[in-house]
XYZ file of C-alpha atoms in Angstrom:
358
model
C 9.941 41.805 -23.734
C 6.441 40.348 -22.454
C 6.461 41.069 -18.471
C 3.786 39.236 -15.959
C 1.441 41.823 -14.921
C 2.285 42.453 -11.063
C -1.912 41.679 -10.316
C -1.398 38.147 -10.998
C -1.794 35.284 -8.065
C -0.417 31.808 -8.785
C -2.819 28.964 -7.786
C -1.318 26.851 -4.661
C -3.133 23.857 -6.568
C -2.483 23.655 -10.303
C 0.155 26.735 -10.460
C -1.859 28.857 -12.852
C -1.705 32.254 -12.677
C -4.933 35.021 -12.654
C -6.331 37.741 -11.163
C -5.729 38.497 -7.795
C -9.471 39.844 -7.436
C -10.430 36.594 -7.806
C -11.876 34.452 -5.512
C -11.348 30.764 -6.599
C -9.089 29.409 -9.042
C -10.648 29.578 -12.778
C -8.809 26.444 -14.149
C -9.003 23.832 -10.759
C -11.725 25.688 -8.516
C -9.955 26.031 -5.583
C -10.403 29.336 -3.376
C -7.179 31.888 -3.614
C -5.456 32.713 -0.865
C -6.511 29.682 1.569
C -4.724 29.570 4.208
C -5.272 26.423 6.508
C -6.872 27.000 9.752
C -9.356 25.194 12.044
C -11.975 27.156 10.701
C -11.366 26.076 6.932
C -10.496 22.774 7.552
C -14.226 21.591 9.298
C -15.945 24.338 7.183
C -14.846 22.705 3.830
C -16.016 19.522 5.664
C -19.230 20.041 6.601
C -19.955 22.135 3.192
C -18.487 18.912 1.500
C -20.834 16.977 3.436
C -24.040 19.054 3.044
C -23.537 19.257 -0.587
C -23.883 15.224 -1.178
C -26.443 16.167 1.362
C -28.515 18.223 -0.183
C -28.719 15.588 -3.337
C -29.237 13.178 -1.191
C -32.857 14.547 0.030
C -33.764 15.208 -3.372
C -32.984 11.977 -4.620
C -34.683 10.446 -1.197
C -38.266 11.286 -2.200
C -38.340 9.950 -5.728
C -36.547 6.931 -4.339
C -38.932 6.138 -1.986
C -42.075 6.747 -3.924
C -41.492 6.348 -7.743
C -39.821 2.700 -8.036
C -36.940 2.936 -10.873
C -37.333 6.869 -11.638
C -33.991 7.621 -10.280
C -32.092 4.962 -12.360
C -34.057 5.765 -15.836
C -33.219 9.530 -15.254
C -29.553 8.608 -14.302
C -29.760 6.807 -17.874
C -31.056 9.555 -19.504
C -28.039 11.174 -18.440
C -29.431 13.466 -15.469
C -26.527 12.832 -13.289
C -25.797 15.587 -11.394
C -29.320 16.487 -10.642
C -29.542 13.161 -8.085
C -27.297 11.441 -5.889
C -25.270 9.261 -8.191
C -26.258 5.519 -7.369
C -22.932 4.170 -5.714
C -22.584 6.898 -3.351
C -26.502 6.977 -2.526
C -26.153 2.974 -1.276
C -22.915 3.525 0.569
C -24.442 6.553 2.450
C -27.118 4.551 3.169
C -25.244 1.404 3.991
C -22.660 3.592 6.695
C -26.299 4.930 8.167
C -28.099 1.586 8.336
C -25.082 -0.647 9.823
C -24.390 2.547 12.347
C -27.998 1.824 13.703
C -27.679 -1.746 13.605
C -24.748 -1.713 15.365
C -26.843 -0.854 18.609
C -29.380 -3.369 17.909
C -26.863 -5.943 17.419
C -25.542 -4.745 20.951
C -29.008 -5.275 22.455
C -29.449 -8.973 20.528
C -26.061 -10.338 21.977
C -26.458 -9.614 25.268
C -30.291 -11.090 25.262
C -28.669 -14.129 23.204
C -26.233 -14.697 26.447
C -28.568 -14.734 28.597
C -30.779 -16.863 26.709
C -28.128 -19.518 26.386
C -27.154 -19.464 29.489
C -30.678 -20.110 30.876
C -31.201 -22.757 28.430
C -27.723 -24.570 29.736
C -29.271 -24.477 33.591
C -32.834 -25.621 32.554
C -30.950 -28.886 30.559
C -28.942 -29.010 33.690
C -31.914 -29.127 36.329
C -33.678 -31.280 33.497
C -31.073 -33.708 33.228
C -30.290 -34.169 36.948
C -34.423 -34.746 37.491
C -34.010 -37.129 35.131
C -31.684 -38.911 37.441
C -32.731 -38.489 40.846
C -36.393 -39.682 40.255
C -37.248 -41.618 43.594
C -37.473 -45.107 43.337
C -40.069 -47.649 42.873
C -41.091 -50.687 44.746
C -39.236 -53.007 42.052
C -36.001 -50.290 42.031
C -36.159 -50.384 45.388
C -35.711 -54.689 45.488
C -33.290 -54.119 42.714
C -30.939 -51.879 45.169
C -31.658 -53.547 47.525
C -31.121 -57.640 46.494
C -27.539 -57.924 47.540
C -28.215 -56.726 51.205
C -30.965 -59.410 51.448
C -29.975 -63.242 52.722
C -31.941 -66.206 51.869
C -34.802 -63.632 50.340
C -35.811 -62.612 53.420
C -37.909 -59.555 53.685
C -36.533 -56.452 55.286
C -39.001 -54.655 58.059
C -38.089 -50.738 57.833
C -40.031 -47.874 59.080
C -40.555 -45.149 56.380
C -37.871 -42.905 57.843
C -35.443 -45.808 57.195
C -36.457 -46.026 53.533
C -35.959 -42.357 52.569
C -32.430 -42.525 54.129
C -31.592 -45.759 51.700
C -33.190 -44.364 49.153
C -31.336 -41.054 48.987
C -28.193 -43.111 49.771
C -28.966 -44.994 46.389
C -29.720 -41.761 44.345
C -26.629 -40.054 45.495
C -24.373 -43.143 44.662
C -26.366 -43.508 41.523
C -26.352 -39.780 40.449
C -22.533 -39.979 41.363
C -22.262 -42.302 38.287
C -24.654 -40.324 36.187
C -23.355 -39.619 32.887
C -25.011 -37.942 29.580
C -24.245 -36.816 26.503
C -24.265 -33.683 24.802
C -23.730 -32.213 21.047
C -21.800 -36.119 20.959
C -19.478 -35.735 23.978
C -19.767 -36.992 27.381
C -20.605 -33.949 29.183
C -19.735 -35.456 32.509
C -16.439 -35.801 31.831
C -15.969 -32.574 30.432
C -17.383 -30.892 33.702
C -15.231 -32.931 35.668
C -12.213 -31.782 33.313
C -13.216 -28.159 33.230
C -13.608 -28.696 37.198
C -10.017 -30.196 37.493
C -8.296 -27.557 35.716
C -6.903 -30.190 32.511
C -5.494 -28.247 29.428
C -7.718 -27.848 25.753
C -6.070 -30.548 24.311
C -6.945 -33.199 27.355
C -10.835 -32.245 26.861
C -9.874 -32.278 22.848
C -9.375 -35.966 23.352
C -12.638 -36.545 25.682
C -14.690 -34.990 23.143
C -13.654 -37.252 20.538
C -10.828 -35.511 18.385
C -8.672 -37.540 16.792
C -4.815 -36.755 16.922
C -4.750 -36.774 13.177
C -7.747 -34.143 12.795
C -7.362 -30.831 10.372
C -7.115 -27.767 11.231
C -10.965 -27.464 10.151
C -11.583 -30.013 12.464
C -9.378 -28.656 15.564
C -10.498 -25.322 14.959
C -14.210 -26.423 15.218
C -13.689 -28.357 18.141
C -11.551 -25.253 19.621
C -14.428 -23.110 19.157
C -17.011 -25.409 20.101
C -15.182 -26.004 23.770
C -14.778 -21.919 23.904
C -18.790 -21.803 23.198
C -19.400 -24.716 26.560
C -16.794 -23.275 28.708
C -18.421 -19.347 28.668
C -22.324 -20.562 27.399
C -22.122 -16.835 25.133
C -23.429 -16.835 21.865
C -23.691 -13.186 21.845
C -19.891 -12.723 20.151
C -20.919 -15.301 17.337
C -23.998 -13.367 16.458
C -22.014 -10.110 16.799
C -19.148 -12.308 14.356
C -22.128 -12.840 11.754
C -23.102 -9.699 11.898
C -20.190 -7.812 10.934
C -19.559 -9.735 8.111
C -23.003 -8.688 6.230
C -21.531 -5.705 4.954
C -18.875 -7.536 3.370
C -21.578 -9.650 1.819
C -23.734 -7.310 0.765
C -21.109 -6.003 -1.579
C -20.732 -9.397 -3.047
C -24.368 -10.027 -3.209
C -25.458 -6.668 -4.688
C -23.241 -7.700 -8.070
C -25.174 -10.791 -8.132
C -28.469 -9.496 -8.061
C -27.096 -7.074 -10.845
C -26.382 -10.640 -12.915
C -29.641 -12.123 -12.221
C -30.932 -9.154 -13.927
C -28.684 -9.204 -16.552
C -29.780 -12.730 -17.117
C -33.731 -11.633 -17.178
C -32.829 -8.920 -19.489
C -29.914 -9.554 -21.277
C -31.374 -7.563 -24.403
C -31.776 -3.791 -22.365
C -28.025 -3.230 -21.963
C -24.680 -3.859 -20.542
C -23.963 -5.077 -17.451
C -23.922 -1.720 -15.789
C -27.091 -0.489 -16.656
C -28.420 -3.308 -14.780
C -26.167 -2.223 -11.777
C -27.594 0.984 -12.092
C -30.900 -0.157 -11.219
C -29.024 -2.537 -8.162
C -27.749 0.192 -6.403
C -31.358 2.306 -6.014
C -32.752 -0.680 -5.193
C -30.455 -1.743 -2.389
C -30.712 1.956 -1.663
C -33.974 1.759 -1.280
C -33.911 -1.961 0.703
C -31.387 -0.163 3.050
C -33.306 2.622 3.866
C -36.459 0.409 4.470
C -34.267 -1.336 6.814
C -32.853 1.480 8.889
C -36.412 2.830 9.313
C -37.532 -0.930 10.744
C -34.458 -1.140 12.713
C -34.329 2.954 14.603
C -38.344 1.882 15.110
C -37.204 -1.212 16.728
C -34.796 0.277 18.678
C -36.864 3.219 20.099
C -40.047 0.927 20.683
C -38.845 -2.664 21.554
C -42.797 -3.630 21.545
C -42.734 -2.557 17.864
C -45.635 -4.695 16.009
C -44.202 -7.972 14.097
C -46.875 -7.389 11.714
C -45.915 -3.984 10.570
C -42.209 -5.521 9.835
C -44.035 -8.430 7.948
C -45.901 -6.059 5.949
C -42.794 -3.480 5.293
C -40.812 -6.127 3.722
C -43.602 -7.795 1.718
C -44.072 -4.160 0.492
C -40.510 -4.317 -1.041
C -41.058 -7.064 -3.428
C -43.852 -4.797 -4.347
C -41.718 -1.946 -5.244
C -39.312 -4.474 -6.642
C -41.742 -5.508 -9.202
C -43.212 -1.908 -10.132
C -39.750 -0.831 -10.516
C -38.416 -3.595 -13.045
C -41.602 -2.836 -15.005
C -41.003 1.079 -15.025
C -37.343 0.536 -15.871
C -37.298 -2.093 -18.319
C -40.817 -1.149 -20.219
C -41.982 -4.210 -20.707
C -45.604 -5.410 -19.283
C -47.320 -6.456 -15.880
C -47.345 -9.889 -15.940
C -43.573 -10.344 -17.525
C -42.249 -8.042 -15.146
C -44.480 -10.209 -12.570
C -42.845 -13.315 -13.214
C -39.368 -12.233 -14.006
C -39.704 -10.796 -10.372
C -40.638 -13.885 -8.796
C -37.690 -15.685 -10.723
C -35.454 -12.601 -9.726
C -35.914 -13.332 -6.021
C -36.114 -17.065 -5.931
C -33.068 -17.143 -7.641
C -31.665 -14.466 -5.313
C -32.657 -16.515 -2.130
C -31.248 -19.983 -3.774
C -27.949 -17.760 -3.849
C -28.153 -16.060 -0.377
C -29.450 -18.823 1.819
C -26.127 -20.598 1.175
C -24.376 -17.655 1.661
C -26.196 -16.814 4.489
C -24.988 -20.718 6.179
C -21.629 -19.713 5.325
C -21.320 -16.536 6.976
C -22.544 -18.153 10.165
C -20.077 -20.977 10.299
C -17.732 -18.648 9.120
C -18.690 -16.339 12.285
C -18.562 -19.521 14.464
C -15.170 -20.510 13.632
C -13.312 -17.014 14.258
C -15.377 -15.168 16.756
């Protein structure tokens, strides 16, 4: 009879037995004898972390510098060497929309104040507009049914700037304007009164038969005049990029796969997405944290930085698709034409979108 040698440990994991002088498990990996503490629990984190980590900053140099390296060697099959592609844009993504978030912050509340202002100038505009003082022949206008058989009036000058801010303030009391297609006049006076959403709904123009498209525009656009804050619509749009950006990073992979359709499947083209949306991400989180730390930061630099992408961009399809300058050149320019055809639209969308549900 075959007995179990007594120096045996059964793994917690995958319930294989070895030696008990043996530190981790030699069928799953796991470390014998791990009892859960504290201690292990954020160690195994942070050496979790550190390890992608530590690929990471390899893979960050050739990224930056050598346009399409890192997704010919991942080809090659040299994956374990650098960060594998998906995992290199998500870190970067979670890094880039963590800075942005503070930015974004920073934009909204400048955006409410800048709307805000812009409301009061209109105001003081529009009431200027209305409380001009009068001519000689406004004056006679005003003035015609006071007068009997067209006899002339004899007032001192005191006398006519007392009539003729009595005729401004009866005339500005009457004063009404339009704005975005709605009498804003009546709105105030609504908004002033206390009337319900669905009383101004009718001012503005809604008809009772209106969609909810419709009603739901009109909703927001009466939320957007009541407070004057844009600063939750921009901070809307701009948590809906990252959503985007994981629709729009596919399509890019198509366009290429249209260019090239000859150099591989589908996912080799993705391949080469991910780096370069990598790469696009980190470009961005450098132009955003410089932003951010120097709010003077020189519009020209930023210019320049993002004209320098395209560059890399078109070095990068040439490296990984081998084929020469000036085909690589113009597939390049087609590659982000078509790219910006696509995300312009996109791009309208998200901000209605943002609009409609902030």
């Amino acid at each position: 009879m075959l007995i179990m040698p007594t120096n045996q440990y059964t793994c917690k994991n995958c319930e294989k037995s070895f030696d008990v002088t043996y530190k981790f498990c030699p069928y799953c990996g796991q470390k014998s004898k791990d009892e859960l503490t504290l201690g292990i629990l954020f160690s195994n984190t942070i050496s979790n972390y550190f390890s992608v980590d530590a690929r990471f900053f390899k893979s960050f140099i050739p990224l930056m510098t050598r346009p399409g390296y890192l997704a010919k060697r991942f080809l090659e099959g040299k994956r374990l060497l650098y960060l594998h592609p998906a995992q290199m844009y998500l870190f970067i993504s979670v890094v880039l929309f963590f800075l942005f978030s503070f930015i974004a912050n920073k934009q909204a509340t400048l955006f409410d104040a800048s709307i805000k202002k812009d409301f009061e100038r209109a105001k003081v505009v529009m009431d200027s507009m209305y409380q001009k003082p009068l001519d000689s022949v406004q004056f006679k206008k005003y003035m015609a049914p006071y007068i009997k058989n067209n006899e002339d009036l004899e007032l001192t000058n005191a006398e006519i700037k007392s009539l003729d801010s009595i005729i401004k303030t009866s005339s500005s009391s009457k004063r009404s304007y339009n704005f975005a297609g709605f009498n804003q006049t009546e709105v105030d006076s609504l908004l002033r009164v206390g009337a319900s959403d669905q009383v101004i709904y009718k001012h503005m123009g809604l008809d009772d038969d209106a969609g909810y498209l419709k009603r739901k525009f009109y909703e927001q656009f009466l939320k957007f005049y009541k407070y004057k804050s844009g600063g939750s619509i921009l901070k809307r749009f701009y948590d809906t990029i990252p959503i985007a950006m994981f629709f729009l990073l596919p399509i890019f992979a198509l366009l290429l796969k249209l260019m090239y359709f000859r150099k591989g499947a589908y996912a080799y083209h993705l391949v080469f997405s991910f780096y370069f949306f990598a790469y696009l991400f980190t470009v961005f989180s450098i132009l955003v944290a410089c932003n951010f730390i120097w709010s003077n930061f020189p519009v020209w630099i930023t210019v320049l930085t993002m004209l320098s992408t395209f560059i890399y961009l078109f070095i990068g399809l040439k490296r990984f698709y081998e084929q020469g300058w000036f085909i690589s050149f113009v597939k390049s320019n087609v590659i982000v034409l078509s790219f910006f055809t696509i995300l312009i639209p996109i791009t309208l969308f998200l901000a209605f979108f943002a609009f409609l549900y902030y």
